[in-house]
Amino acid sequence: MAWKKINKFVRMWDKPVLGNVNQKNPIMALAILKEKINEKYQGIAREIIERKGDVAISGFVDKSRLVIVESTDLLSWNVKEKLKIKGIKNIIKKYEKENTEFVGLEDPDINVSNGIIHVYFTIAYKFLNIKGFAVYLGHAQGKSLADLKATEPVLSPMIQKNRVSLGFKEESDFPIKYKTGRIKLVESNCGLGDSIIVAAISKNGKKWKLLGMEADPHKMKQEWCHGDLSPGPILKPSFIRHRNLLVGFVNGRSPSKIIDGKKVYGKFKVGLMLVNPQTGEIPWISPEPLIDDPDARTITFASDFLQLDDENGILYAHVDDSFVRAYEISTDGLNKFLKKHLKN
C-alpha cells in the first residue's frame, strides 16, 4: 500500500480506507472528530443496508443507517457499532407523513464547539405517491459520539405540490460571524439539481435562516459541475487562502443524459471554490475538477478533511457511494492548481 499520484496536484492512498467495492453493505460519507480519543480517531459514516437500483441511474433508492467508525492511523477505518442518538425515533416519527416512507439517516457532518460535539445528518423520507424525497437536516449534540441527543431539525423541506420537495443536506462549516450568529453552506434540492445555499445560524444554533442561493449549477459555465453542486470542507486560512477569500472543496456533477430511455446521471467530481468569509458568497469555482478518482464509475464525492500540519492534510471522499478513499492534499499542490486557473 502506498500513495500514488493521480495528477500534478494530488496523491491518493491506493487502497480504500473504509469499506471495499465488493462488500455486502456499501459505506460512504465519512465524517471524523479531529482529535484522538484513547489513542484512536473516531468518526461517523453512512452504511447502506438496502440498495435498489444503480447509483448511476435515476430512480435508485438506498436505505441507510449511521455507524461509528474508528482508526489508529487515519488510513484504515473500521465500523465499531451503530450510532445511537437519544430521542431520534421521536423526531423521525414526528415528521413522517402518511404519504412518505422513512429511508434512513444519511450523510453526517461533525463539528465541535466549546467542548460539545454537534452532528448534522439527513433525515430522509421517500414519497409514496409522487417522485422524490422529503429531506430534513437533522441535528444531535453531546459530549461524545456515544452520548448524543437529538434536537429538532435545523432546516426542513418546503413541500411543493407535484414536485420534489426543497430539502437540505451536506452542511459545510466555517468560523464566521453574521450579526448574532454564524454562516454555513448547505446543499439544497428543488428538483432541478442540487445547489449551494447560504444559511445564517442564530446564537443558540437552533434556528437557521436561509440567506439565498450562492451557486446555481445551471448558471455555471463549467461543464463538469453544470448538473449539480454540493459544498465540501472549507479549509482554514492558516492552511491556505487566496487573498481575502477562503479556499474550499466543492462537489460538482455534469448534466444527466437520457440513454435507452433511462436518465443516466453525469459524473460527480471534486473541485475547488473560493468563499467570502464575511458573506458566504462563492465568487469562483474551478473551471475543471481537482480530483476524479481513477476507480470511479460515476461518483467521487468529498466529505471531510483533516489538517495534519501547516502544509499537509487528508481529504476523504467516497467513490460510487460504495467505499471511502483518502487523498493527500498539500498547500503546495493547491497553490499550483489555483495558480494554473486564476489570473490574479
Short mmCIF file of N, CA, C and O in Angstrom, two decimals, residues 157-229:
data_model
loop_
_atom_site.label_atom_id
_atom_site.label_comp_id
_atom_site.label_asym_id
_atom_site.label_seq_id
_atom_site.Cartn_x
_atom_site.Cartn_y
_atom_site.Cartn_z
N PRO A 157 -37.78 20.68 4.78
CA PRO A 157 -38.14 20.87 3.38
C PRO A 157 -39.39 21.71 3.22
O PRO A 157 -40.24 21.76 4.11
N MET A 158 -39.44 22.37 2.09
CA MET A 158 -40.62 23.16 1.75
C MET A 158 -41.38 22.35 0.70
O MET A 158 -40.98 22.30 -0.46
N ILE A 159 -42.43 21.69 1.12
CA ILE A 159 -43.16 20.77 0.23
C ILE A 159 -43.82 21.55 -0.91
O ILE A 159 -44.48 22.55 -0.68
N GLN A 160 -43.61 21.07 -2.11
CA GLN A 160 -44.19 21.70 -3.29
C GLN A 160 -45.12 20.70 -3.98
O GLN A 160 -44.76 19.54 -4.17
N LYS A 161 -46.30 21.13 -4.36
CA LYS A 161 -47.29 20.25 -4.96
C LYS A 161 -46.78 19.63 -6.26
O LYS A 161 -46.31 20.32 -7.15
N ASN A 162 -46.87 18.29 -6.32
CA ASN A 162 -46.50 17.53 -7.52
C ASN A 162 -45.05 17.73 -7.95
O ASN A 162 -44.70 17.56 -9.11
N ARG A 163 -44.20 18.11 -7.00
CA ARG A 163 -42.79 18.28 -7.33
C ARG A 163 -41.93 17.71 -6.20
O ARG A 163 -42.40 17.51 -5.08
N VAL A 164 -40.68 17.50 -6.52
CA VAL A 164 -39.74 17.11 -5.49
C VAL A 164 -39.66 18.22 -4.44
O VAL A 164 -39.74 19.40 -4.78
N SER A 165 -39.56 17.86 -3.18
CA SER A 165 -39.51 18.88 -2.14
C SER A 165 -38.17 19.59 -2.14
O SER A 165 -37.17 19.10 -2.66
N LEU A 166 -38.16 20.75 -1.53
CA LEU A 166 -36.92 21.50 -1.34
C LEU A 166 -36.29 21.01 -0.05
O LEU A 166 -36.73 21.36 1.03
N GLY A 167 -35.28 20.17 -0.15
CA GLY A 167 -34.65 19.58 1.02
C GLY A 167 -33.25 20.11 1.23
O GLY A 167 -32.69 20.80 0.37
N PHE A 168 -32.64 19.76 2.37
CA PHE A 168 -31.33 20.30 2.72
C PHE A 168 -30.44 19.20 3.26
O PHE A 168 -30.88 18.32 3.99
N LYS A 169 -29.13 19.30 2.95
CA LYS A 169 -28.16 18.31 3.43
C LYS A 169 -26.75 18.87 3.23
O LYS A 169 -26.56 19.99 2.77
N GLU A 170 -25.75 18.05 3.59
CA GLU A 170 -24.34 18.37 3.34
C GLU A 170 -23.93 19.73 3.93
O GLU A 170 -23.48 20.63 3.23
N GLU A 171 -24.07 19.86 5.23
CA GLU A 171 -23.66 21.08 5.93
C GLU A 171 -22.15 21.28 5.81
O GLU A 171 -21.37 20.35 5.96
N SER A 172 -21.74 22.51 5.51
CA SER A 172 -20.31 22.84 5.40
C SER A 172 -20.02 24.03 6.30
O SER A 172 -20.56 25.12 6.11
N ASP A 173 -19.16 23.83 7.28
CA ASP A 173 -18.97 24.80 8.35
C ASP A 173 -17.68 25.60 8.18
O ASP A 173 -16.67 25.10 7.73
N PHE A 174 -17.75 26.89 8.55
CA PHE A 174 -16.51 27.65 8.74
C PHE A 174 -16.75 28.72 9.80
O PHE A 174 -17.86 29.22 9.95
N PRO A 175 -15.71 29.06 10.55
CA PRO A 175 -15.85 30.01 11.67
C PRO A 175 -16.06 31.43 11.15
O PRO A 175 -15.13 32.09 10.74
N ILE A 176 -17.29 31.88 11.19
CA ILE A 176 -17.62 33.18 10.63
C ILE A 176 -18.80 33.76 11.37
O ILE A 176 -19.73 33.04 11.72
N LYS A 177 -18.78 35.03 11.64
CA LYS A 177 -19.87 35.67 12.37
C LYS A 177 -20.75 36.45 11.41
O LYS A 177 -20.28 37.11 10.50
N TYR A 178 -22.05 36.32 11.63
CA TYR A 178 -23.03 37.09 10.87
C TYR A 178 -24.04 37.64 11.87
O TYR A 178 -24.87 36.90 12.40
N LYS A 179 -23.93 38.91 12.16
CA LYS A 179 -24.79 39.53 13.16
C LYS A 179 -24.67 38.78 14.48
O LYS A 179 -23.64 38.82 15.13
N THR A 180 -25.71 38.03 14.86
CA THR A 180 -25.66 37.33 16.15
C THR A 180 -25.30 35.85 16.00
O THR A 180 -25.31 35.11 16.98
N GLY A 181 -24.99 35.43 14.80
CA GLY A 181 -24.70 34.01 14.62
C GLY A 181 -23.57 33.75 13.66
O GLY A 181 -22.64 34.54 13.54
N ARG A 182 -23.63 32.62 12.95
CA ARG A 182 -22.59 32.22 12.03
C ARG A 182 -23.22 31.84 10.70
O ARG A 182 -24.43 31.77 10.57
N ILE A 183 -22.35 31.60 9.73
CA ILE A 183 -22.84 31.23 8.41
C ILE A 183 -22.35 29.82 8.06
O ILE A 183 -21.25 29.44 8.38
N LYS A 184 -23.21 29.07 7.40
CA LYS A 184 -22.85 27.76 6.87
C LYS A 184 -23.30 27.68 5.42
O LYS A 184 -24.18 28.43 4.98
N LEU A 185 -22.68 26.77 4.68
CA LEU A 185 -23.15 26.44 3.36
C LEU A 185 -23.87 25.10 3.45
O LEU A 185 -23.42 24.20 4.16
N VAL A 186 -24.96 24.96 2.74
CA VAL A 186 -25.70 23.69 2.71
C VAL A 186 -26.12 23.40 1.28
O VAL A 186 -26.27 24.31 0.46
N GLU A 187 -26.32 22.12 1.01
CA GLU A 187 -26.85 21.71 -0.29
C GLU A 187 -28.37 21.74 -0.25
O GLU A 187 -28.99 21.33 0.74
N SER A 188 -28.96 22.22 -1.31
CA SER A 188 -30.41 22.26 -1.41
C SER A 188 -30.84 21.66 -2.73
O SER A 188 -30.15 21.79 -3.74
N ASN A 189 -32.00 20.99 -2.75
CA ASN A 189 -32.52 20.41 -3.97
C ASN A 189 -33.97 20.81 -4.16
O ASN A 189 -34.79 20.66 -3.27
N CYS A 190 -34.27 21.35 -5.33
CA CYS A 190 -35.65 21.74 -5.63
C CYS A 190 -36.18 20.99 -6.84
O CYS A 190 -37.11 21.43 -7.51
N GLY A 191 -35.54 19.87 -7.16
CA GLY A 191 -35.99 19.05 -8.26
C GLY A 191 -35.34 19.37 -9.59
O GLY A 191 -35.54 18.67 -10.58
N LEU A 192 -34.56 20.42 -9.62
CA LEU A 192 -33.88 20.83 -10.86
C LEU A 192 -32.37 20.65 -10.78
O LEU A 192 -31.65 20.98 -11.71
N GLY A 193 -31.90 20.13 -9.67
CA GLY A 193 -30.47 19.96 -9.47
C GLY A 193 -30.06 20.48 -8.11
O GLY A 193 -30.70 21.38 -7.54
N ASP A 194 -28.99 19.93 -7.56
CA ASP A 194 -28.51 20.37 -6.25
C ASP A 194 -27.76 21.69 -6.38
O ASP A 194 -26.89 21.84 -7.23
N SER A 195 -28.09 22.64 -5.49
CA SER A 195 -27.47 23.95 -5.48
C SER A 195 -26.89 24.21 -4.10
O SER A 195 -27.22 23.53 -3.13
N ILE A 196 -26.03 25.22 -3.99
CA ILE A 196 -25.43 25.59 -2.71
C ILE A 196 -26.15 26.82 -2.17
O ILE A 196 -26.28 27.84 -2.84
N ILE A 197 -26.61 26.69 -0.92
CA ILE A 197 -27.36 27.75 -0.25
C ILE A 197 -26.57 28.24 0.95
O ILE A 197 -25.89 27.47 1.62
N VAL A 198 -26.66 29.54 1.25
CA VAL A 198 -26.05 30.09 2.45
C VAL A 198 -27.12 30.19 3.54
O VAL A 198 -28.23 30.65 3.29
N ALA A 199 -26.77 29.73 4.74
CA ALA A 199 -27.70 29.79 5.86
C ALA A 199 -27.04 30.49 7.04
O ALA A 199 -25.87 30.25 7.35
N ALA A 200 -27.77 31.39 7.69
CA ALA A 200 -27.29 32.05 8.90
C ALA A 200 -27.81 31.29 10.11
O ALA A 200 -28.95 30.81 10.13
N ILE A 201 -26.98 31.18 11.13
CA ILE A 201 -27.34 30.43 12.33
C ILE A 201 -27.47 31.39 13.50
O ILE A 201 -26.62 32.26 13.71
N SER A 202 -28.54 31.24 14.27
CA SER A 202 -28.74 32.09 15.43
C SER A 202 -27.69 31.78 16.50
O SER A 202 -26.98 30.78 16.42
N LYS A 203 -27.62 32.63 17.48
CA LYS A 203 -26.61 32.49 18.52
C LYS A 203 -26.73 31.17 19.26
O LYS A 203 -25.72 30.55 19.63
N ASN A 204 -27.97 30.68 19.49
CA ASN A 204 -28.14 29.42 20.20
C ASN A 204 -28.09 28.21 19.26
O ASN A 204 -28.17 27.07 19.71
N GLY A 205 -27.98 28.47 17.95
CA GLY A 205 -27.81 27.39 16.99
C GLY A 205 -29.09 26.65 16.64
O GLY A 205 -29.06 25.71 15.85
N LYS A 206 -30.23 27.07 17.18
CA LYS A 206 -31.47 26.31 16.98
C LYS A 206 -32.23 26.74 15.72
O LYS A 206 -32.91 25.95 15.12
N LYS A 207 -32.13 27.99 15.37
CA LYS A 207 -32.87 28.47 14.22
C LYS A 207 -31.91 28.91 13.12
O LYS A 207 -31.04 29.75 13.34
N TRP A 208 -32.09 28.32 11.94
CA TRP A 208 -31.28 28.68 10.79
C TRP A 208 -32.13 29.49 9.83
O TRP A 208 -33.30 29.17 9.59
N LYS A 209 -31.55 30.51 9.24
CA LYS A 209 -32.26 31.37 8.30
C LYS A 209 -31.55 31.31 6.95
O LYS A 209 -30.35 31.56 6.86
N LEU A 210 -32.29 30.98 5.91
CA LEU A 210 -31.70 30.93 4.58
C LEU A 210 -31.45 32.34 4.06
O LEU A 210 -32.35 33.19 4.07
N LEU A 211 -30.23 32.58 3.62
CA LEU A 211 -29.87 33.90 3.10
C LEU A 211 -29.98 33.96 1.58
O LEU A 211 -30.06 35.05 1.01
N GLY A 212 -29.97 32.81 0.93
CA GLY A 212 -30.11 32.82 -0.52
C GLY A 212 -29.16 31.86 -1.19
O GLY A 212 -28.24 31.31 -0.58
N MET A 213 -29.38 31.66 -2.47
CA MET A 213 -28.55 30.75 -3.25
C MET A 213 -27.25 31.44 -3.65
O MET A 213 -27.25 32.60 -4.07
N GLU A 214 -26.15 30.74 -3.52
CA GLU A 214 -24.86 31.31 -3.90
C GLU A 214 -24.21 30.59 -5.06
O GLU A 214 -23.28 31.09 -5.66
N ALA A 215 -24.66 29.40 -5.38
CA ALA A 215 -24.08 28.67 -6.52
C ALA A 215 -25.15 27.79 -7.16
O ALA A 215 -25.53 26.76 -6.62
N ASP A 216 -25.64 28.24 -8.29
CA ASP A 216 -26.66 27.52 -9.05
C ASP A 216 -25.97 26.79 -10.20
O ASP A 216 -25.39 27.43 -11.08
N PRO A 217 -26.01 25.46 -10.21
CA PRO A 217 -25.27 24.72 -11.24
C PRO A 217 -25.72 25.05 -12.66
O PRO A 217 -24.92 25.01 -13.59
N HIS A 218 -26.98 25.42 -12.82
CA HIS A 218 -27.50 25.69 -14.16
C HIS A 218 -26.99 27.02 -14.71
O HIS A 218 -27.17 27.31 -15.90
N LYS A 219 -26.37 27.81 -13.84
CA LYS A 219 -25.77 29.07 -14.29
C LYS A 219 -24.25 28.95 -14.45
O LYS A 219 -23.59 29.93 -14.79
N MET A 220 -23.73 27.75 -14.21
CA MET A 220 -22.30 27.54 -14.32
C MET A 220 -21.88 27.38 -15.79
O MET A 220 -22.56 26.70 -16.56
N LYS A 221 -20.78 27.98 -16.16
CA LYS A 221 -20.22 27.79 -17.49
C LYS A 221 -19.42 26.49 -17.56
O LYS A 221 -19.23 25.93 -18.63
N GLN A 222 -18.96 26.02 -16.38
CA GLN A 222 -18.14 24.82 -16.32
C GLN A 222 -19.01 23.58 -16.56
O GLN A 222 -19.94 23.31 -15.80
N GLU A 223 -18.70 22.82 -17.56
CA GLU A 223 -19.48 21.63 -17.89
C GLU A 223 -19.41 20.60 -16.76
O GLU A 223 -20.40 19.90 -16.49
N TRP A 224 -18.27 20.49 -16.07
CA TRP A 224 -18.09 19.43 -15.08
C TRP A 224 -19.03 19.58 -13.88
O TRP A 224 -19.30 18.60 -13.19
N CYS A 225 -19.55 20.78 -13.63
CA CYS A 225 -20.47 20.97 -12.49
C CYS A 225 -21.75 21.66 -12.91
O CYS A 225 -22.42 22.30 -12.10
N HIS A 226 -22.15 21.49 -14.16
CA HIS A 226 -23.35 22.15 -14.69
C HIS A 226 -24.63 21.41 -14.30
O HIS A 226 -25.73 21.90 -14.53
N GLY A 227 -24.49 20.22 -13.70
CA GLY A 227 -25.66 19.44 -13.31
C GLY A 227 -26.05 19.60 -11.86
O GLY A 227 -27.22 19.82 -11.53
N ASP A 228 -25.07 19.46 -10.95
CA ASP A 228 -25.32 19.58 -9.51
C ASP A 228 -24.11 20.20 -8.83
O ASP A 228 -22.97 20.07 -9.30
N LEU A 229 -24.35 20.83 -7.68
CA LEU A 229 -23.28 21.38 -6.85
C LEU A 229 -23.58 21.09 -5.38
O LEU A 229 -24.73 21.18 -4.94
#
